Each structure stands twice: as structure tokens, then as C-alpha cells.
One Martini backbone bead per residue (centre of mass of N, CA, C, O) as a GRO file, in nm:
protein
  390
    1MET     BB    1   7.502   0.098  -0.500
    2ASN     BB    2   7.646  -0.155  -0.627
    3ASN     BB    3   7.873  -0.134  -0.835
    4ILE     BB    4   7.906  -0.251  -1.168
    5ASN     BB    5   8.157  -0.159  -1.415
    6HIS     BB    6   8.263  -0.402  -1.560
    7LEU     BB    7   8.249  -0.656  -1.837
    8SER     BB    8   8.464  -0.902  -1.740
    9ASP     BB    9   8.224  -1.114  -1.687
   10PHE     BB   10   8.083  -1.073  -2.006
   11THR     BB   11   7.973  -1.130  -2.339
   12ILE     BB   12   7.831  -0.958  -2.544
   13LEU     BB   13   7.909  -1.088  -2.847
   14GLU     BB   14   7.898  -1.451  -2.894
   15ASN     BB   15   7.620  -1.483  -3.102
   16VAL     BB   16   7.389  -1.447  -3.305
   17TRP     BB   17   7.173  -1.370  -3.080
   18ASN     BB   18   7.327  -1.104  -3.012
   19TYR     BB   19   7.211  -0.984  -3.316
   20VAL     BB   20   6.926  -1.053  -3.361
   21SER     BB   21   6.786  -0.886  -3.071
   22ILE     BB   22   6.872  -0.620  -3.133
   23PHE     BB   23   6.707  -0.622  -3.428
   24ILE     BB   24   6.445  -0.682  -3.325
   25VAL     BB   25   6.405  -0.440  -3.116
   26PHE     BB   26   6.420  -0.206  -3.269
   27PHE     BB   27   6.208  -0.309  -3.497
   28ILE     BB   28   5.959  -0.300  -3.281
   29GLY     BB   29   5.992   0.016  -3.234
   30LEU     BB   30   5.950   0.132  -3.506
   31PHE     BB   31   5.675  -0.002  -3.521
   32LEU     BB   32   5.565   0.146  -3.243
   33ILE     BB   33   5.637   0.461  -3.367
   34PHE     BB   34   5.502   0.447  -3.626
   35PHE     BB   35   5.168   0.421  -3.452
   36SER     BB   36   5.217   0.723  -3.261
   37GLU     BB   37   5.152   0.975  -3.405
   38LYS     BB   38   4.823   1.024  -3.342
   39ILE     BB   39   4.893   1.044  -3.029
   40PHE     BB   40   5.048   1.323  -3.070
   41ASP     BB   41   5.050   1.497  -3.325
   42THR     BB   42   5.186   1.407  -3.605
   43THR     BB   43   5.478   1.233  -3.808
   44LYS     BB   44   5.608   0.965  -3.907
   45VAL     BB   45   5.870   1.116  -3.967
   46ARG     BB   46   5.877   1.242  -3.648
   47VAL     BB   47   5.956   0.984  -3.507
   48CYS     BB   48   6.121   0.837  -3.602
   49SER     BB   49   6.390   1.057  -3.609
   50LEU     BB   50   6.380   1.012  -3.303
   51TYR     BB   51   6.426   0.751  -3.271
   52VAL     BB   52   6.679   0.713  -3.401
   53TRP     BB   53   6.845   0.965  -3.235
   54HIS     BB   54   6.786   0.754  -2.989
   55THR     BB   55   6.992   0.572  -3.069
   56ILE     BB   56   7.258   0.669  -3.135
   57LEU     BB   57   7.256   0.803  -2.811
   58CYS     BB   58   7.238   0.465  -2.706
   59SER     BB   59   7.521   0.332  -2.882
   60ILE     BB   60   7.684   0.594  -2.669
   61PHE     BB   61   7.616   0.465  -2.406
   62ILE     BB   62   7.740   0.182  -2.437
   63PHE     BB   63   8.013   0.283  -2.535
   64THR     BB   64   8.075   0.372  -2.271
   65THR     BB   65   8.007   0.159  -2.035
   66SER     BB   66   8.251  -0.020  -2.160
   67LYS     BB   67   8.464   0.172  -2.066
   68ILE     BB   68   8.368   0.354  -1.777
   69GLY     BB   69   8.101   0.244  -1.677
   70GLY     BB   70   7.792   0.157  -1.438
   71ASP     BB   71   7.485   0.150  -1.391
   72ALA     BB   72   7.393  -0.040  -1.608
   73ILE     BB   73   7.558  -0.280  -1.554
   74PHE     BB   74   7.402  -0.344  -1.252
   75TYR     BB   75   7.121  -0.395  -1.384
   76TYR     BB   76   7.240  -0.644  -1.536
   77THR     BB   77   7.361  -0.829  -1.363
   78ALA     BB   78   7.190  -0.851  -1.118
   79SER     BB   79   6.928  -0.937  -1.330
   80LEU     BB   80   7.117  -1.207  -1.339
   81ILE     BB   81   7.043  -1.315  -1.019
   82HIS     BB   82   6.821  -1.163  -0.835
   83GLU     BB   83   6.644  -1.256  -0.500
   84ARG     BB   84   6.451  -1.054  -0.444
   85GLU     BB   85   6.210  -0.892  -0.297
   86PHE     BB   86   5.996  -0.683  -0.299
   87SER     BB   87   6.057  -0.330  -0.436
   88PHE     BB   88   6.054   0.031  -0.443
   89GLY     BB   89   6.326   0.104  -0.687
   90THR     BB   90   6.556  -0.110  -0.746
   91THR     BB   91   6.396  -0.355  -0.741
   92ALA     BB   92   6.182  -0.317  -0.953
   93THR     BB   93   6.410  -0.234  -1.183
   94LEU     BB   94   6.490  -0.515  -1.172
   95TYR     BB   95   6.288  -0.703  -1.229
   96PHE     BB   96   6.196  -0.556  -1.512
   97THR     BB   97   6.487  -0.649  -1.639
   98THR     BB   98   6.399  -0.974  -1.603
   99ILE     BB   99   6.252  -1.017  -1.784
  100PHE     BB  100   6.482  -0.953  -2.059
  101THR     BB  101   6.689  -1.130  -1.944
  102ARG     BB  102   6.551  -1.403  -1.841
  103GLY     BB  103   6.271  -1.429  -2.009
  104PHE     BB  104   6.427  -1.332  -2.309
  105GLY     BB  105   6.755  -1.352  -2.321
  106LEU     BB  106   6.890  -1.116  -2.369
  107THR     BB  107   7.116  -0.845  -2.389
  108TYR     BB  108   7.284  -0.588  -2.312
  109ILE     BB  109   7.203  -0.450  -2.571
  110SER     BB  110   6.908  -0.531  -2.600
  111THR     BB  111   6.825  -0.416  -2.353
  112PHE     BB  112   6.886  -0.115  -2.396
  113MET     BB  113   6.659  -0.105  -2.637
  114VAL     BB  114   6.437  -0.100  -2.454
  115PHE     BB  115   6.508   0.172  -2.330
  116ASN     BB  116   6.519   0.318  -2.565
  117ILE     BB  117   6.204   0.343  -2.606
  118ILE     BB  118   6.093   0.428  -2.350
  119GLY     BB  119   6.275   0.711  -2.428
  120THR     BB  120   6.137   0.774  -2.674
  121TYR     BB  121   5.826   0.842  -2.545
  122GLY     BB  122   5.976   1.051  -2.397
  123LEU     BB  123   5.995   1.227  -2.591
  124LEU     BB  124   5.729   1.236  -2.765
  125ALA     BB  125   5.603   1.380  -2.526
  126LEU     BB  126   5.767   1.636  -2.504
  127ASP     BB  127   5.728   1.739  -2.802
  128ALA     BB  128   5.383   1.754  -2.730
  129SER     BB  129   5.429   1.985  -2.525
  130LEU     BB  130   5.621   2.191  -2.695
  131ARG     BB  131   5.410   2.217  -2.924
  132HIS     BB  132   5.181   2.320  -2.760
  133ALA     BB  133   5.340   2.599  -2.639
  134THR     BB  134   5.432   2.656  -2.997
  135PHE     BB  135   5.224   2.731  -3.168
  136ASP     BB  136   5.162   3.026  -3.161
  137LYS     BB  137   5.458   3.118  -3.247
  138SER     BB  138   5.723   3.130  -3.382
  139LYS     BB  139   5.943   3.001  -3.534
  140TYR     BB  140   6.214   3.085  -3.357
  141ILE     BB  141   6.046   2.867  -3.107
  142LYS     BB  142   6.012   2.620  -3.235
  143LEU     BB  143   6.317   2.554  -3.309
  144LEU     BB  144   6.412   2.581  -2.994
  145ALA     BB  145   6.172   2.336  -2.932
  146LEU     BB  146   6.370   2.127  -3.114
  147PHE     BB  147   6.641   2.152  -3.015
  148THR     BB  148   6.589   2.063  -2.741
  149VAL     BB  149   6.489   1.771  -2.796
  150LEU     BB  150   6.820   1.738  -2.957
  151MET     BB  151   6.936   1.694  -2.684
  152PRO     BB  152   7.193   1.489  -2.629
  153SER     BB  153   7.155   1.429  -2.341
  154LEU     BB  154   6.875   1.357  -2.291
  155SER     BB  155   6.885   1.084  -2.502
  156TYR     BB  156   7.134   0.986  -2.307
  157TRP     BB  157   6.996   0.924  -2.037
  158SER     BB  158   6.698   0.814  -2.156
  159SER     BB  159   6.879   0.498  -2.259
  160GLY     BB  160   6.930   0.340  -2.018
  161ILE     BB  161   6.970   0.131  -1.786
  162GLY     BB  162   6.709   0.206  -1.542
  163LYS     BB  163   6.563   0.468  -1.390
  164ASP     BB  164   6.595   0.731  -1.635
  165ALA     BB  165   6.370   0.613  -1.854
  166ILE     BB  166   6.154   0.590  -1.684
  167GLN     BB  167   6.128   0.849  -1.535
  168PHE     BB  168   6.112   1.020  -1.812
  169PHE     BB  169   5.879   0.892  -1.925
  170GLY     BB  170   5.687   0.938  -1.612
  171THR     BB  171   5.725   1.306  -1.668
  172CYS     BB  172   5.616   1.323  -1.996
  173PHE     BB  173   5.325   1.180  -1.923
  174LEU     BB  174   5.268   1.397  -1.708
  175LEU     BB  175   5.253   1.614  -1.870
  176TRP     BB  176   5.105   1.554  -2.107
  177SER     BB  177   4.819   1.474  -1.937
  178SER     BB  178   4.804   1.784  -1.812
  179ILE     BB  179   4.702   1.920  -2.081
  180ASN     BB  180   4.454   1.684  -2.071
  181PHE     BB  181   4.314   1.599  -1.816
  182LYS     BB  182   4.049   1.479  -1.844
  183LYS     BB  183   4.140   1.285  -2.094
  184ARG     BB  184   4.425   1.198  -1.914
  185ASN     BB  185   4.405   1.064  -1.646
  186ILE     BB  186   4.493   0.750  -1.674
  187ILE     BB  187   4.804   0.860  -1.774
  188PHE     BB  188   4.847   0.997  -1.529
  189LEU     BB  189   4.828   0.800  -1.298
  190ILE     BB  190   5.057   0.573  -1.440
  191SER     BB  191   5.275   0.778  -1.419
  192LEU     BB  192   5.250   0.783  -1.139
  193ILE     BB  193   5.338   0.476  -1.088
  194ILE     BB  194   5.595   0.474  -1.212
  195ILE     BB  195   5.742   0.679  -1.043
  196PHE     BB  196   5.661   0.512  -0.784
  197THR     BB  197   5.821   0.258  -0.835
  198THR     BB  198   6.135   0.398  -0.926
  199ARG     BB  199   6.062   0.696  -0.714
  200PRO     BB  200   5.918   0.725  -0.440
  201HIS     BB  201   5.964   1.026  -0.368
  202ILE     BB  202   5.835   1.148  -0.628
  203GLY     BB  203   5.584   1.015  -0.603
  204GLY     BB  204   5.513   1.190  -0.320
  205ILE     BB  205   5.529   1.463  -0.454
  206ALA     BB  206   5.302   1.422  -0.696
  207ILE     BB  207   5.074   1.368  -0.461
  208ILE     BB  208   5.091   1.620  -0.326
  209SER     BB  209   5.064   1.820  -0.570
  210LEU     BB  210   4.787   1.692  -0.603
  211PHE     BB  211   4.678   1.774  -0.384
  212LEU     BB  212   4.703   2.070  -0.374
  213SER     BB  213   4.587   2.148  -0.694
  214LEU     BB  214   4.295   2.127  -0.590
  215TRP     BB  215   4.227   2.409  -0.422
  216PHE     BB  216   4.317   2.583  -0.726
  217ILE     BB  217   4.139   2.506  -0.913
  218SER     BB  218   3.814   2.652  -0.975
  219SER     BB  219   3.615   2.467  -1.153
  220LEU     BB  220   3.585   2.307  -0.894
  221SER     BB  221   3.393   2.228  -0.670
  222LEU     BB  222   3.394   2.163  -0.327
  223LYS     BB  223   3.301   1.838  -0.341
  224LYS     BB  224   3.503   1.736  -0.531
  225LYS     BB  225   3.747   1.817  -0.397
  226ILE     BB  226   3.685   1.656  -0.131
  227LEU     BB  227   3.715   1.406  -0.285
  228TYR     BB  228   3.971   1.375  -0.401
  229LEU     BB  229   4.125   1.420  -0.168
  230ILE     BB  230   4.103   1.189  -0.042
  231ILE     BB  231   4.164   1.008  -0.256
  232THR     BB  232   4.451   1.104  -0.222
  233PHE     BB  233   4.541   1.110   0.099
  234VAL     BB  234   4.479   0.823   0.187
  235PRO     BB  235   4.707   0.672   0.034
  236LEU     BB  236   4.946   0.883   0.115
  237ILE     BB  237   4.933   0.751   0.445
  238PHE     BB  238   5.073   0.475   0.335
  239LEU     BB  239   5.286   0.548   0.114
  240LEU     BB  240   5.519   0.759   0.320
  241PRO     BB  241   5.709   0.517   0.450
  242THR     BB  242   5.813   0.429   0.197
  243VAL     BB  243   5.917   0.676   0.119
  244LEU     BB  244   6.135   0.727   0.332
  245ASP     BB  245   6.257   0.447   0.302
  246SER     BB  246   6.400   0.494  -0.003
  247VAL     BB  247   6.608   0.727   0.157
  248GLY     BB  248   6.678   0.601   0.485
  249PHE     BB  249   6.515   0.732   0.704
  250SER     BB  250   6.388   0.521   0.894
  251LYS     BB  251   6.588   0.323   0.967
  252ASN     BB  252   6.751   0.633   1.158
  253TYR     BB  253   6.457   0.786   1.228
  254ASP     BB  254   6.261   0.926   1.338
  255TYR     BB  255   5.972   1.064   1.350
  256SER     BB  256   6.023   1.411   1.260
  257LEU     BB  257   6.090   1.707   1.145
  258ALA     BB  258   6.368   1.779   1.235
  259ASN     BB  259   6.495   1.502   1.127
  260LEU     BB  260   6.380   1.565   0.812
  261PHE     BB  261   6.613   1.789   0.797
  262THR     BB  262   6.859   1.673   0.856
  263PHE     BB  263   6.837   1.440   0.634
  264ILE     BB  264   6.877   1.629   0.445
  265LYS     BB  265   7.107   1.749   0.496
  266LEU     BB  266   7.319   1.489   0.483
  267ARG     BB  267   7.256   1.415   0.209
  268GLN     BB  268   7.458   1.597   0.063
  269THR     BB  269   7.683   1.390   0.125
  270TYR     BB  270   7.654   1.170  -0.045
  271THR     BB  271   7.724   1.355  -0.321
  272MET     BB  272   8.029   1.407  -0.212
  273ILE     BB  273   8.174   1.217  -0.504
  274GLY     BB  274   8.458   1.277  -0.639
  275GLY     BB  275   8.547   1.498  -0.931
  276SER     BB  276   8.194   1.626  -0.942
  277SER     BB  277   8.206   1.803  -0.638
  278VAL     BB  278   8.042   2.009  -0.412
  279ASP     BB  279   7.987   2.265  -0.187
  280ILE     BB  280   7.652   2.355  -0.121
  281GLY     BB  281   7.619   2.415   0.144
  282GLU     BB  282   7.725   2.756   0.159
  283MET     BB  283   7.471   2.788  -0.055
  284ASN     BB  284   7.249   2.961  -0.179
  285PHE     BB  285   6.951   2.890  -0.320
  286ILE     BB  286   6.993   2.968  -0.554
  287TYR     BB  287   7.281   2.852  -0.634
  288GLN     BB  288   7.163   2.576  -0.628
  289LEU     BB  289   6.991   2.571  -0.854
  290PHE     BB  290   7.178   2.661  -1.064
  291THR     BB  291   7.371   2.404  -1.016
  292TYR     BB  292   7.144   2.198  -1.053
  293LEU     BB  293   7.072   2.300  -1.377
  294PHE     BB  294   7.368   2.412  -1.489
  295ARG     BB  295   7.591   2.234  -1.394
  296PRO     BB  296   7.843   2.258  -1.593
  297LEU     BB  297   8.051   2.484  -1.748
  298PRO     BB  298   8.271   2.430  -1.921
  299TYR     BB  299   8.495   2.589  -1.691
  300GLU     BB  300   8.469   2.311  -1.528
  301THR     BB  301   8.591   2.096  -1.701
  302HIS     BB  302   8.735   1.707  -1.696
  303ASN     BB  303   8.573   1.604  -1.951
  304THR     BB  304   8.448   1.522  -2.239
  305LEU     BB  305   8.135   1.442  -2.091
  306ALA     BB  306   8.121   1.686  -1.970
  307PHE     BB  307   8.142   1.876  -2.147
  308LEU     BB  308   7.901   1.776  -2.343
  309SER     BB  309   7.688   1.857  -2.123
  310SER     BB  310   7.769   2.197  -2.068
  311LEU     BB  311   7.649   2.286  -2.349
  312ASP     BB  312   7.390   2.202  -2.292
  313ASN     BB  313   7.360   2.392  -2.031
  314LEU     BB  314   7.397   2.659  -2.167
  315PHE     BB  315   7.126   2.604  -2.318
  316LEU     BB  316   6.954   2.604  -2.069
  317LEU     BB  317   7.035   2.897  -2.005
  318SER     BB  318   6.943   3.052  -2.279
  319ILE     BB  319   6.597   3.014  -2.221
  320PHE     BB  320   6.595   3.128  -1.956
  321ILE     BB  321   6.654   3.361  -2.000
  322ILE     BB  322   6.491   3.451  -2.259
  323THR     BB  323   6.247   3.417  -2.078
  324ILE     BB  324   6.283   3.651  -1.889
  325LEU     BB  325   6.302   3.874  -2.081
  326SER     BB  326   6.025   3.842  -2.208
  327ILE     BB  327   5.858   3.899  -1.931
  328ILE     BB  328   5.990   4.151  -1.910
  329PHE     BB  329   5.999   4.328  -2.248
  330VAL     BB  330   5.740   4.171  -2.336
  331LYS     BB  331   5.428   4.173  -2.490
  332ARG     BB  332   5.150   3.975  -2.331
  333GLU     BB  333   4.964   3.732  -2.182
  334LYS     BB  334   4.845   3.637  -1.964
  335PHE     BB  335   4.950   3.408  -1.724
  336LEU     BB  336   4.718   3.105  -1.651
  337LEU     BB  337   4.701   2.863  -1.404
  338ASN     BB  338   4.398   2.859  -1.459
  339HIS     BB  339   4.276   2.613  -1.656
  340HIS     BB  340   4.071   2.433  -1.824
  341THR     BB  341   4.248   2.177  -1.978
  342GLU     BB  342   4.508   2.228  -1.722
  343ASN     BB  343   4.762   2.136  -1.480
  344ARG     BB  344   4.930   2.401  -1.366
  345TRP     BB  345   4.935   2.359  -1.065
  346PHE     BB  346   5.117   2.074  -1.037
  347LEU     BB  347   5.321   2.165  -1.202
  348LEU     BB  348   5.429   2.366  -1.031
  349ILE     BB  349   5.457   2.196  -0.757
  350PHE     BB  350   5.629   1.969  -0.864
  351SER     BB  351   5.892   2.103  -0.997
  352LEU     BB  352   5.911   2.319  -0.744
  353VAL     BB  353   5.965   2.114  -0.527
  354GLY     BB  354   6.167   1.911  -0.661
  355LEU     BB  355   6.397   2.067  -0.715
  356SER     BB  356   6.443   2.175  -0.398
  357ILE     BB  357   6.558   1.968  -0.334
  358LEU     BB  358   6.724   1.809  -0.518
  359SER     BB  359   6.905   2.063  -0.512
  360TYR     BB  360   6.953   2.077  -0.167
  361THR     BB  361   7.098   1.724  -0.165
  362THR     BB  362   7.296   1.773  -0.430
  363ALA     BB  363   7.676   1.738  -0.537
  364ASN     BB  364   7.658   1.610  -0.825
  365PHE     BB  365   7.698   1.669  -1.129
  366GLY     BB  366   7.619   1.358  -1.269
  367ILE     BB  367   7.358   1.339  -1.127
  368SER     BB  368   7.219   1.602  -1.192
  369ALA     BB  369   7.206   1.539  -1.506
  370ARG     BB  370   7.021   1.288  -1.468
  371GLN     BB  371   6.793   1.370  -1.278
  372LYS     BB  372   6.673   1.708  -1.387
  373TRP     BB  373   6.491   1.482  -1.586
  374MET     BB  374   6.242   1.498  -1.329
  375VAL     BB  375   6.146   1.824  -1.442
  376MET     BB  376   6.221   2.003  -1.662
  377PRO     BB  377   6.066   1.958  -1.867
  378ILE     BB  378   5.880   2.141  -1.726
  379LEU     BB  379   6.043   2.391  -1.704
  380LEU     BB  380   6.000   2.443  -2.012
  381TYR     BB  381   5.713   2.437  -2.055
  382PHE     BB  382   5.721   2.732  -1.931
  383CYS     BB  383   5.892   2.880  -2.099
  384PHE     BB  384   5.760   2.869  -2.355
  385GLN     BB  385   5.491   2.977  -2.269
  386CYS     BB  386   5.644   3.263  -2.182
  387MET     BB  387   5.766   3.320  -2.463
  388ARG     BB  388   5.896   3.625  -2.640
  389VAL     BB  389   5.943   3.768  -2.985
  390LYS     BB  390   5.980   4.070  -3.188
   0.00000   0.00000   0.00000
């Protein structure tokens, strides 16, 4: 990505419209969020509070990008001038951003606020999912779930202009719709389309996961399984070249399983840039997973932003440790993957396959801090499902 990482080429607040547009977008978001409490089975106070919290972190993100740069500036500036043919991934995100920058004349900050609304809806879906996972748990676990939703890095990375806010929205709605799969299958499909449009390789993993999960759902008859498998498999055949092309595979390699593994190995070196990169090639698989999910830890940081992110990593690590200890030492009901309303098989396959590939190919802490939220919401859902305390 040709990253324009400075703001010297344009002025953020140059006229009255720049100020007015910020408040217009904010209050449109507040209006939409205010009437969302029934959708997520919660209160107006809770949804509005989460919106305000997310907006605070969005404001911090705006400030940091104005000082140190970032992909958000690229997406904003490129959306003002781009004349590309439509394609999935970065270009699709630019097309979406153009609706607000060139279509409605929104400024840098007000465009940020649009993505802030998108990220907030993802946060509301995650909050609803974790409340579902903890409805029969102790007040301590419910409080821990709330603290999880309020993690600063979660709202920070899901509020910026670019793919991350849209992807976070898609992942969280994919999770939320899977909890009541029969009633929310349309939302599930829309979420799948959003994810594929934004990051085709993650969308491809989701489609394959859905394809595989159908084999394990015991409530489906054989005829329905065959029908759904055909419906899932046929589009996958046509979309596979797009998925591979989105990560640069088809441009440089012939289609073969051996070349695919070679390319995945090579992807490790693509992200080994900057001071926050590590050599994951020499790590075993478990340590690669640990590195992707929980590093950097506080003692590994080199600046303020990395240190603050490491505190959230420490909190996430604590959640996983509590879950593991709970599974080992606390008596509980058996956790069933075949559930009468939830598609837990899909969530499990998607999160584990996605995590495995991402952890194997991402060697940069800055990238993993943003992109792990493509699978982390689902992993957290499973953590709170299995968590018990004495």
C-alpha cells in the first residue's frame, strides 16, 4: 500500500462546514444507535454509552494519525482522487470511502466519524454476544465481559478510516448472527459479503468454514446438507481466484498446493518491517499463536502506543488463563458444539483456521494489533462460554 502518512497536503478544519459536518455525522450516529437497543436486547443508556466511549477512542485515533501518520490518511486522500476499476479489498474500501468524501463532501474528521459509527455497531454486536455467553454466569464474569468490551485498543482500531472498522463490524455481526443462526441467517449472509468485499481471503476462509460446518450440524437432514453444500461450494469455486489474487498469489505463482505453501511461508517476510517486527519463522506453531494474540507484552514495548496496547494484551492473556484454569479445575456442564440455535461449528472452524493462517504469516506487532480483531471476538465468545469461577 502506498501510504500517505502525513496531513501536509490538506487542511483538516479550513471552514465552517468542516466543523458542522463533524457534529452532523456524530448526531446521526447517536440517533441510529439510540434506537438500536431492541435489536441487541439491551438499554438505551448502554448503547449510547458505548457509542460515546467508542467516539472518545476515535478522537484519540484521529489525533495520533495527524501526528504520526497511518493508513487512515491514505484511504482519505486516495478516495479524493482515485479513478480505479472496482475490485475487492483496498479498492472496494476506497469506493466506500468516496461515497462520503466526494459524494457528501465530508472532511477527514467527519469521514472518521462515519467509520466510528460502523465500528460502534460492531462493538454493540460483540457486547450482545458476550452478554449472551455470560447470562447464566456470576456477576464477576459479567463484569469481566463488560471490561472486555471496553478495552481501549478494541475501540481504537475499529474506529479508523479503512478496512479494520468494516472488518470488525462484519466479524462481530457474523458472531452475533451465528448465535441465533436460523433467525439471523440473512444478517449472517450480509456479514459474509461485507467481509469478503473488504478482505477476500478472510471471506474465503469464512465460506470454507461454513461449508465444513454443515457436515457437523446434527440437526440437518442429509438432503438439506447436500443442498446447502452445493449452495456454498459452487460460489466458492468462482470466488477462489479472487481470493488468491487479493493476497498476490495468482500474479506470481502457478496454482498448486506446493506453491501455495511456499507463498504462505513467503508472506512471513512481507510483514517483517519496522521496529515492531519479530522473526516468527524460527518459532514453533504454539509460540506463533501466542505472539499473534498476546504480544507485545509490557516489557517488549518501545513507545507509548505500543505500551498501552500491551496492557490490553495482558488483559486478554488473563482472560485466556482464567478460561483454561476454569476448564481444568471448575466443574461445569459439558460444552456442546452441536447446538439447536447456534452454529458453533462454523465459529470454531472459522476462528481456528483464520487464527492459524494469520499467526503463521504476520510478523509485525502493529499489524497483529489491528488484524487479530478479525478472529478475537469469536475466541472471546468461546472463552466466556467456557468460563466458570468458584
